[in-house]
PDB file of C-alpha atoms and ligand atoms in Angstrom:
ATOM      1  CA  MET A   1      45.232 -43.927 -22.688  1.00  0.00           C
ATOM      2  CA  VAL A   2      48.190 -43.133 -20.404  1.00  0.00           C
ATOM      3  CA  VAL A   3      47.553 -41.491 -17.021  1.00  0.00           C
ATOM      4  CA  SER A   4      50.676 -39.913 -15.491  1.00  0.00           C
ATOM      5  CA  LEU A   5      51.447 -38.919 -11.883  1.00  0.00           C
ATOM      6  CA  ASN A   6      53.224 -35.726 -10.806  1.00  0.00           C
ATOM      7  CA  LEU A   7      55.295 -35.821  -7.615  1.00  0.00           C
ATOM      8  CA  SER A   8      56.669 -32.563  -6.206  1.00  0.00           C
ATOM      9  CA  ILE A   9      58.471 -31.323  -3.080  1.00  0.00           C
ATOM     10  CA  PRO A  10      56.177 -29.074  -0.974  1.00  0.00           C
ATOM     11  CA  GLU A  11      56.648 -25.403  -1.919  1.00  0.00           C
ATOM     12  CA  PRO A  12      56.804 -24.117   1.702  1.00  0.00           C
ATOM     13  CA  VAL A  13      60.051 -26.058   2.237  1.00  0.00           C
ATOM     14  CA  PHE A  14      61.728 -24.165  -0.608  1.00  0.00           C
ATOM     15  CA  THR A  15      60.366 -20.802   0.482  1.00  0.00           C
ATOM     16  CA  VAL A  16      61.502 -21.116   4.080  1.00  0.00           C
ATOM     17  CA  ALA A  17      64.875 -22.603   3.108  1.00  0.00           C
ATOM     18  CA  LEU A  18      65.520 -19.573   0.893  1.00  0.00           C
ATOM     19  CA  MET A  19      64.455 -17.154   3.654  1.00  0.00           C
ATOM     20  CA  MET A  20      66.820 -18.826   6.112  1.00  0.00           C
ATOM     21  CA  ARG A  21      69.773 -18.683   3.735  1.00  0.00           C
ATOM     22  CA  PHE A  22      69.471 -15.021   2.789  1.00  0.00           C
ATOM     23  CA  VAL A  23      67.369 -13.236   5.402  1.00  0.00           C
ATOM     24  CA  VAL A  24      67.922 -14.889   8.782  1.00  0.00           C
ATOM     25  CA  PRO A  25      71.445 -14.539  10.155  1.00  0.00           C
ATOM     26  CA  LYS A  26      71.020 -15.951  13.717  1.00  0.00           C
ATOM     27  CA  LEU A  27      71.172 -19.679  14.454  1.00  0.00           C
ATOM     28  CA  GLN A  28      68.298 -19.499  16.975  1.00  0.00           C
ATOM     29  CA  SER A  29      66.004 -17.830  14.470  1.00  0.00           C
ATOM     30  CA  ARG A  30      67.014 -20.361  11.828  1.00  0.00           C
ATOM     31  CA  ILE A  31      66.039 -23.236  14.134  1.00  0.00           C
ATOM     32  CA  LEU A  32      62.716 -21.537  14.822  1.00  0.00           C
ATOM     33  CA  LEU A  33      62.060 -21.068  11.142  1.00  0.00           C
ATOM     34  CA  ALA A  34      63.101 -24.639  10.386  1.00  0.00           C
ATOM     35  CA  SER A  35      60.534 -25.923  12.917  1.00  0.00           C
ATOM     36  CA  PHE A  36      57.903 -23.641  11.424  1.00  0.00           C
ATOM     37  CA  SER A  37      58.786 -24.923   7.972  1.00  0.00           C
ATOM     38  CA  LEU A  38      58.366 -28.531   9.117  1.00  0.00           C
ATOM     39  CA  VAL A  39      54.923 -27.807  10.557  1.00  0.00           C
ATOM     40  CA  VAL A  40      53.822 -25.991   7.390  1.00  0.00           C
ATOM     41  CA  SER A  41      55.109 -28.849   5.220  1.00  0.00           C
ATOM     42  CA  PHE A  42      53.284 -31.370   7.384  1.00  0.00           C
ATOM     43  CA  VAL A  43      50.005 -29.465   7.062  1.00  0.00           C
ATOM     44  CA  TYR A  44      50.618 -29.107   3.311  1.00  0.00           C
ATOM     45  CA  LEU A  45      51.163 -32.872   2.914  1.00  0.00           C
ATOM     46  CA  ILE A  46      48.011 -33.693   4.890  1.00  0.00           C
ATOM     47  CA  GLU A  47      46.012 -31.292   2.727  1.00  0.00           C
ATOM     48  CA  ARG A  48      47.507 -32.786  -0.467  1.00  0.00           C
ATOM     49  CA  ASP A  49      46.658 -36.287   0.749  1.00  0.00           C
ATOM     50  CA  ARG A  50      43.075 -35.173   1.422  1.00  0.00           C
ATOM     51  CA  GLU A  51      42.827 -33.738  -2.106  1.00  0.00           C
ATOM     52  CA  ILE A  52      44.161 -36.953  -3.659  1.00  0.00           C
ATOM     53  CA  HIS A  53      41.614 -38.973  -1.682  1.00  0.00           C
ATOM     54  CA  ALA A  54      38.815 -36.690  -2.868  1.00  0.00           C
ATOM     55  CA  GLU A  55      39.999 -37.059  -6.503  1.00  0.00           C
ATOM     56  CA  ASN A  56      40.170 -40.852  -6.170  1.00  0.00           C
ATOM     57  CA  ALA A  57      36.711 -40.944  -4.628  1.00  0.00           C
ATOM     58  CA  GLN A  58      35.381 -39.006  -7.608  1.00  0.00           C
ATOM     59  CA  GLN A  59      37.106 -41.365 -10.077  1.00  0.00           C
ATOM     60  CA  ASP A  60      35.602 -44.358  -8.218  1.00  0.00           C
ATOM     61  CA  LYS A  61      32.187 -42.769  -8.410  1.00  0.00           C
ATOM     62  CA  LEU A  62      32.671 -42.268 -12.143  1.00  0.00           C
ATOM     63  CA  LEU A  63      33.892 -45.842 -12.615  1.00  0.00           C
ATOM     64  CA  ASP A  64      30.589 -47.036 -11.145  1.00  0.00           C
ATOM     65  CA  HIS A  65      28.745 -44.975 -13.743  1.00  0.00           C
ATOM     66  CA  PRO A  66      27.580 -47.414 -16.450  1.00  0.00           C
ATOM     67  CA  ARG A  67      28.088 -44.800 -19.166  1.00  0.00           C
ATOM     68  CA  TRP A  68      31.528 -43.581 -18.123  1.00  0.00           C
ATOM     69  CA  LEU A  69      33.787 -43.804 -21.172  1.00  0.00           C
ATOM     70  CA  ALA A  70      37.058 -42.205 -19.976  1.00  0.00           C
ATOM     71  CA  PRO A  71      38.635 -40.144 -17.194  1.00  0.00           C
ATOM     72  CA  HIS A  72      39.480 -36.531 -17.857  1.00  0.00           C
ATOM     73  CA  VAL A  73      42.950 -36.531 -19.417  1.00  0.00           C
ATOM     74  CA  PRO A  74      43.513 -33.503 -21.669  1.00  0.00           C
ATOM     75  CA  THR A  75      45.136 -33.744 -25.091  1.00  0.00           C
ATOM     76  CA  PRO A  76      48.177 -31.419 -25.330  1.00  0.00           C
ATOM     77  CA  PRO A  77      47.908 -28.468 -27.774  1.00  0.00           C
ATOM     78  CA  GLU A  78      50.681 -29.802 -30.075  1.00  0.00           C
ATOM     79  CA  VAL A  79      48.802 -33.074 -30.479  1.00  0.00           C
ATOM     80  CA  ILE A  80      45.520 -31.235 -31.144  1.00  0.00           C
ATOM     81  CA  ASP A  81      47.186 -29.145 -33.865  1.00  0.00           C
ATOM     82  CA  ALA A  82      48.643 -32.284 -35.456  1.00  0.00           C
ATOM     83  CA  MET A  83      45.268 -34.042 -35.470  1.00  0.00           C
ATOM     84  CA  LEU A  84      43.409 -31.054 -36.939  1.00  0.00           C
ATOM     85  CA  LYS A  85      46.038 -30.920 -39.686  1.00  0.00           C
ATOM     86  CA  LEU A  86      45.872 -34.686 -40.291  1.00  0.00           C
ATOM     87  CA  ALA A  87      42.111 -34.444 -40.917  1.00  0.00           C
ATOM     88  CA  THR A  88      42.514 -31.145 -42.841  1.00  0.00           C
ATOM     89  CA  VAL A  89      39.886 -29.483 -40.648  1.00  0.00           C
ATOM     90  CA  ARG A  90      38.814 -26.202 -42.271  1.00  0.00           C
ATOM     91  CA  ALA A  91      36.070 -23.577 -42.490  1.00  0.00           C
ATOM     92  CA  GLY A  92      32.755 -25.278 -43.228  1.00  0.00           C
ATOM     93  CA  ASP A  93      33.557 -28.331 -41.113  1.00  0.00           C
ATOM     94  CA  ILE A  94      31.406 -29.187 -38.116  1.00  0.00           C
ATOM     95  CA  LEU A  95      33.608 -30.876 -35.547  1.00  0.00           C
ATOM     96  CA  TYR A  96      32.194 -32.880 -32.622  1.00  0.00           C
ATOM     97  CA  ASP A  97      34.492 -33.741 -29.729  1.00  0.00           C
ATOM     98  CA  LEU A  98      33.077 -36.739 -27.846  1.00  0.00           C
ATOM     99  CA  GLY A  99      33.956 -36.188 -24.193  1.00  0.00           C
ATOM    100  CA  SER A 100      35.185 -32.638 -24.671  1.00  0.00           C
ATOM    101  CA  GLY A 101      36.794 -32.117 -21.244  1.00  0.00           C
ATOM    102  CA  ASP A 102      37.740 -28.449 -20.791  1.00  0.00           C
ATOM    103  CA  GLY A 103      36.841 -27.676 -24.417  1.00  0.00           C
ATOM    104  CA  ARG A 104      40.357 -27.259 -25.715  1.00  0.00           C
ATOM    105  CA  ILE A 105      39.799 -29.207 -28.965  1.00  0.00           C
ATOM    106  CA  ILE A 106      36.589 -27.421 -29.992  1.00  0.00           C
ATOM    107  CA  ILE A 107      38.100 -24.026 -29.198  1.00  0.00           C
ATOM    108  CA  ARG A 108      41.287 -24.746 -31.137  1.00  0.00           C
ATOM    109  CA  ALA A 109      39.331 -26.124 -34.102  1.00  0.00           C
ATOM    110  CA  ALA A 110      37.316 -22.892 -34.264  1.00  0.00           C
ATOM    111  CA  GLU A 111      40.198 -20.510 -33.610  1.00  0.00           C
ATOM    112  CA  LYS A 112      42.935 -22.056 -35.701  1.00  0.00           C
ATOM    113  CA  ARG A 113      40.897 -23.796 -38.399  1.00  0.00           C
ATOM    114  CA  ARG A 114      37.730 -21.688 -38.529  1.00  0.00           C
ATOM    115  CA  ALA A 115      35.512 -24.757 -38.091  1.00  0.00           C
ATOM    116  CA  ASN A 116      32.220 -24.823 -36.205  1.00  0.00           C
ATOM    117  CA  ALA A 117      32.517 -27.080 -33.201  1.00  0.00           C
ATOM    118  CA  VAL A 118      30.392 -28.892 -30.627  1.00  0.00           C
ATOM    119  CA  GLY A 119      31.615 -30.552 -27.457  1.00  0.00           C
ATOM    120  CA  ILE A 120      29.747 -33.273 -25.607  1.00  0.00           C
ATOM    121  CA  GLU A 121      30.695 -33.631 -21.979  1.00  0.00           C
ATOM    122  CA  PHE A 122      28.765 -35.003 -19.052  1.00  0.00           C
ATOM    123  CA  ASP A 123      30.819 -33.390 -16.281  1.00  0.00           C
ATOM    124  CA  GLU A 124      29.053 -30.166 -15.242  1.00  0.00           C
ATOM    125  CA  GLU A 125      32.177 -28.441 -13.976  1.00  0.00           C
ATOM    126  CA  LEU A 126      34.084 -29.102 -17.228  1.00  0.00           C
ATOM    127  CA  CYS A 127      31.107 -27.764 -19.205  1.00  0.00           C
ATOM    128  CA  ASN A 128      31.224 -24.566 -17.140  1.00  0.00           C
ATOM    129  CA  VAL A 129      34.968 -24.222 -17.764  1.00  0.00           C
ATOM    130  CA  THR A 130      34.312 -24.711 -21.490  1.00  0.00           C
ATOM    131  CA  ARG A 131      31.548 -22.085 -21.576  1.00  0.00           C
ATOM    132  CA  LEU A 132      33.853 -19.571 -19.902  1.00  0.00           C
ATOM    133  CA  ALA A 133      36.602 -20.314 -22.438  1.00  0.00           C
ATOM    134  CA  ILE A 134      34.149 -19.952 -25.349  1.00  0.00           C
ATOM    135  CA  ARG A 135      33.180 -16.505 -24.046  1.00  0.00           C
ATOM    136  CA  LYS A 136      36.793 -15.529 -23.396  1.00  0.00           C
ATOM    137  CA  HIS A 137      37.719 -16.367 -27.000  1.00  0.00           C
ATOM    138  CA  HIS A 138      34.538 -14.689 -28.396  1.00  0.00           C
ATOM    139  CA  LEU A 139      33.462 -17.904 -30.098  1.00  0.00           C
ATOM    140  CA  GLU A 140      29.803 -17.989 -28.971  1.00  0.00           C
ATOM    141  CA  GLY A 141      28.526 -18.071 -32.555  1.00  0.00           C
ATOM    142  CA  ARG A 142      30.609 -21.049 -33.654  1.00  0.00           C
ATOM    143  CA  VAL A 143      31.324 -23.212 -30.618  1.00  0.00           C
ATOM    144  CA  ARG A 144      29.012 -24.791 -28.058  1.00  0.00           C
ATOM    145  CA  VAL A 145      29.085 -27.523 -25.470  1.00  0.00           C
ATOM    146  CA  ILE A 146      26.259 -29.927 -24.690  1.00  0.00           C
ATOM    147  CA  GLN A 147      26.170 -31.298 -21.172  1.00  0.00           C
ATOM    148  CA  GLY A 148      25.103 -34.860 -21.846  1.00  0.00           C
ATOM    149  CA  ASP A 149      25.995 -38.439 -22.601  1.00  0.00           C
ATOM    150  CA  ILE A 150      27.926 -39.233 -25.776  1.00  0.00           C
ATOM    151  CA  LEU A 151      25.854 -42.387 -26.252  1.00  0.00           C
ATOM    152  CA  GLU A 152      22.617 -40.400 -26.468  1.00  0.00           C
ATOM    153  CA  GLN A 153      23.553 -37.720 -29.009  1.00  0.00           C
ATOM    154  CA  ASP A 154      22.613 -37.131 -32.611  1.00  0.00           C
ATOM    155  CA  LEU A 155      25.962 -36.831 -34.391  1.00  0.00           C
ATOM    156  CA  SER A 156      24.640 -36.786 -37.941  1.00  0.00           C
ATOM    157  CA  GLU A 157      25.635 -33.175 -38.741  1.00  0.00           C
ATOM    158  CA  ALA A 158      29.321 -33.771 -37.851  1.00  0.00           C
ATOM    159  CA  SER A 159      31.855 -33.785 -40.675  1.00  0.00           C
ATOM    160  CA  VAL A 160      34.698 -34.431 -38.215  1.00  0.00           C
ATOM    161  CA  VAL A 161      34.565 -36.345 -34.929  1.00  0.00           C
ATOM    162  CA  THR A 162      37.335 -36.442 -32.351  1.00  0.00           C
ATOM    163  CA  ALA A 163      37.521 -38.876 -29.434  1.00  0.00           C
ATOM    164  CA  TYR A 164      40.019 -39.534 -26.701  1.00  0.00           C
ATOM    165  CA  LEU A 165      38.395 -42.431 -24.867  1.00  0.00           C
ATOM    166  CA  LEU A 166      39.296 -45.769 -23.333  1.00  0.00           C
ATOM    167  CA  PRO A 167      39.779 -48.587 -25.885  1.00  0.00           C
ATOM    168  CA  LYS A 168      36.664 -50.485 -24.813  1.00  0.00           C
ATOM    169  CA  SER A 169      34.654 -47.245 -24.994  1.00  0.00           C
ATOM    170  CA  LEU A 170      35.763 -46.753 -28.601  1.00  0.00           C
ATOM    171  CA  GLY A 171      34.179 -50.145 -29.278  1.00  0.00           C
ATOM    172  CA  LYS A 172      30.938 -48.844 -27.746  1.00  0.00           C
ATOM    173  CA  ILE A 173      30.771 -45.672 -29.844  1.00  0.00           C
ATOM    174  CA  ALA A 174      31.880 -47.315 -33.128  1.00  0.00           C
ATOM    175  CA  PRO A 175      28.373 -48.523 -34.171  1.00  0.00           C
ATOM    176  CA  LEU A 176      26.977 -45.087 -33.329  1.00  0.00           C
ATOM    177  CA  LEU A 177      29.516 -43.405 -35.617  1.00  0.00           C
ATOM    178  CA  GLN A 178      29.016 -45.938 -38.395  1.00  0.00           C
ATOM    179  CA  THR A 179      25.231 -45.516 -38.473  1.00  0.00           C
ATOM    180  CA  GLN A 180      24.989 -41.762 -37.847  1.00  0.00           C
ATOM    181  CA  LEU A 181      27.860 -40.147 -39.745  1.00  0.00           C
ATOM    182  CA  LYS A 182      27.697 -39.176 -43.405  1.00  0.00           C
ATOM    183  CA  LYS A 183      29.965 -40.749 -46.030  1.00  0.00           C
ATOM    184  CA  GLY A 184      33.287 -38.923 -46.101  1.00  0.00           C
ATOM    185  CA  ALA A 185      33.110 -37.816 -42.463  1.00  0.00           C
ATOM    186  CA  ARG A 186      36.465 -38.057 -40.712  1.00  0.00           C
ATOM    187  CA  VAL A 187      36.980 -39.608 -37.298  1.00  0.00           C
ATOM    188  CA  LEU A 188      40.108 -38.947 -35.226  1.00  0.00           C
ATOM    189  CA  SER A 189      40.987 -41.153 -32.285  1.00  0.00           C
ATOM    190  CA  VAL A 190      43.719 -40.195 -29.826  1.00  0.00           C
ATOM    191  CA  ASP A 191      46.047 -42.900 -28.418  1.00  0.00           C
ATOM    192  CA  ASP A 192      44.008 -45.963 -29.390  1.00  0.00           C
ATOM    193  CA  GLU A 193      42.625 -47.556 -32.545  1.00  0.00           C
ATOM    194  CA  ILE A 194      38.894 -48.066 -32.962  1.00  0.00           C
ATOM    195  CA  PRO A 195      38.411 -51.822 -32.626  1.00  0.00           C
ATOM    196  CA  GLY A 196      37.533 -53.495 -35.924  1.00  0.00           C
ATOM    197  CA  TRP A 197      38.070 -50.351 -38.025  1.00  0.00           C
ATOM    198  CA  LYS A 198      40.847 -49.812 -40.595  1.00  0.00           C
ATOM    199  CA  PHE A 199      42.543 -46.439 -40.245  1.00  0.00           C
ATOM    200  CA  THR A 200      43.255 -44.299 -43.328  1.00  0.00           C
ATOM    201  CA  LYS A 201      46.265 -42.560 -41.785  1.00  0.00           C
ATOM    202  CA  ARG A 202      48.050 -42.513 -38.468  1.00  0.00           C
ATOM    203  CA  LEU A 203      50.448 -40.096 -36.896  1.00  0.00           C
ATOM    204  CA  ASN A 204      52.955 -40.210 -34.072  1.00  0.00           C
ATOM    205  CA  VAL A 205      53.638 -36.960 -32.180  1.00  0.00           C
ATOM    206  CA  TRP A 206      56.322 -36.495 -29.522  1.00  0.00           C
ATOM    207  CA  GLU A 207      55.078 -34.142 -26.793  1.00  0.00           C
ATOM    208  CA  ASN A 208      57.520 -32.608 -24.310  1.00  0.00           C
ATOM    209  CA  SER A 209      55.375 -31.852 -21.246  1.00  0.00           C
ATOM    210  CA  THR A 210      54.068 -35.444 -21.110  1.00  0.00           C
ATOM    211  CA  ALA A 211      57.436 -36.797 -22.315  1.00  0.00           C
ATOM    212  CA  ARG A 212      55.858 -39.373 -24.580  1.00  0.00           C
ATOM    213  CA  ASN A 213      54.703 -40.206 -28.082  1.00  0.00           C
ATOM    214  CA  TRP A 214      51.029 -39.712 -28.828  1.00  0.00           C
ATOM    215  CA  TRP A 215      49.301 -41.736 -31.552  1.00  0.00           C
ATOM    216  CA  VAL A 216      46.485 -40.254 -33.597  1.00  0.00           C
ATOM    217  CA  PHE A 217      44.380 -42.448 -35.934  1.00  0.00           C
ATOM    218  CA  LEU A 218      42.321 -41.037 -38.796  1.00  0.00           C
ATOM    219  CA  TYR A 219      39.357 -42.904 -40.260  1.00  0.00           C
ATOM    220  CA  VAL A 220      37.094 -41.913 -43.155  1.00  0.00           C
ATOM    221  CA  ILE A 221      33.475 -43.144 -43.150  1.00  0.00           C
ATOM    222  CA  ARG A 222      32.664 -45.105 -46.346  1.00  0.00           C
TER     223      ARG A 222
HETATM  224  C1  LIG B 301      40.268 -38.291 -22.018  1.00  0.00           C
HETATM  225  S1  LIG B 301      39.148 -36.941 -21.710  1.00  0.00           S
HETATM  226  C2  LIG B 301      39.332 -36.076 -23.232  1.00  0.00           C
HETATM  227  C3  LIG B 301      39.057 -34.598 -23.092  1.00  0.00           C
HETATM  228  C4  LIG B 301      39.226 -33.807 -24.400  1.00  0.00           C
HETATM  229  N1  LIG B 301      38.522 -34.423 -25.490  1.00  0.00           N
HETATM  230  C5  LIG B 301      40.676 -33.699 -24.754  1.00  0.00           C
HETATM  231  O1  LIG B 301      41.127 -34.480 -25.621  1.00  0.00           O
HETATM  232  O2  LIG B 301      41.379 -32.853 -24.155  1.00  0.00           O
HETATM  233  C6  LIG B 301      37.571 -37.766 -21.847  1.00  0.00           C
HETATM  234  C7  LIG B 301      36.376 -36.943 -21.402  1.00  0.00           C
HETATM  235  O3  LIG B 301      35.185 -37.683 -21.665  1.00  0.00           O
HETATM  236  C8  LIG B 301      34.217 -37.394 -20.667  1.00  0.00           C
HETATM  237  N2  LIG B 301      33.235 -38.489 -20.689  1.00  0.00           N
HETATM  238  C9  LIG B 301      33.424 -39.769 -20.314  1.00  0.00           C
HETATM  239  N3  LIG B 301      32.321 -40.498 -20.532  1.00  0.00           N
HETATM  240  C10 LIG B 301      31.399 -39.652 -21.082  1.00  0.00           C
HETATM  241  C11 LIG B 301      30.062 -39.805 -21.555  1.00  0.00           C
HETATM  242  N4  LIG B 301      29.439 -40.979 -21.525  1.00  0.00           N
HETATM  243  N5  LIG B 301      29.424 -38.736 -22.074  1.00  0.00           N
HETATM  244  C12 LIG B 301      30.048 -37.521 -22.118  1.00  0.00           C
HETATM  245  N6  LIG B 301      31.309 -37.310 -21.702  1.00  0.00           N
HETATM  246  C13 LIG B 301      31.988 -38.368 -21.190  1.00  0.00           C
HETATM  247  C14 LIG B 301      35.052 -37.288 -19.397  1.00  0.00           C
HETATM  248  O4  LIG B 301      34.369 -36.535 -18.405  1.00  0.00           O
HETATM  249  C15 LIG B 301      36.334 -36.613 -19.917  1.00  0.00           C
HETATM  250  O5  LIG B 301      36.264 -35.218 -19.774  1.00  0.00           O
END
């Protein structure tokens, strides 16, 4: 799993710089606006720093959680489409996404592939985001999210399972998948191989917004 960092120049600096260039003709006013811009940027940076600290604190809290299997890093739509195609997900399939984040995989599986789909996610806020998206896409009959722990679910009805988790977490869920899933069920893992398992197919997808190659591994339960 790769976690990337976005660095950007504060927006107020651009806004005020543009105003000064085109709207403010006098030098005095420009100096005034420049000072204002500096203050705004300073406040912006402090606020940003506070947000980053809050995010880190939440990640630390999660890391302490004995059942925490991965941070929330979304899979890009192009990669989702490639994985659904790799596993030939279709109408009649029941897809479970283990750690479903904002619900993007279950929604795409239902919308583009006409599958039924279930997400399992223990973050309450992400479950709420998912429920809103399900309603927005009118998928209430075919898609649902369970707020709960992956390690405590009954996965036996799934014909397809997707997981984007940390490598050591894949090792934790592997016995669960092996004992609960039916023969012929397909398992898709994003970025990392399931330790000790032999994949049936694998795929490498270049994705522009993350500027990297994403691996997808497909396994079939025997
Ligand atoms: C890497 S994200 C993947 C999100 C989504 N599947 C996707 O590919 O866009 C992993 C998700 O697993 C969730 N998660 C981690 N441990 C979990 C657990 N034990 N039970 C349920 N969800 C968990 C996290 O909150 C996070 O949203």
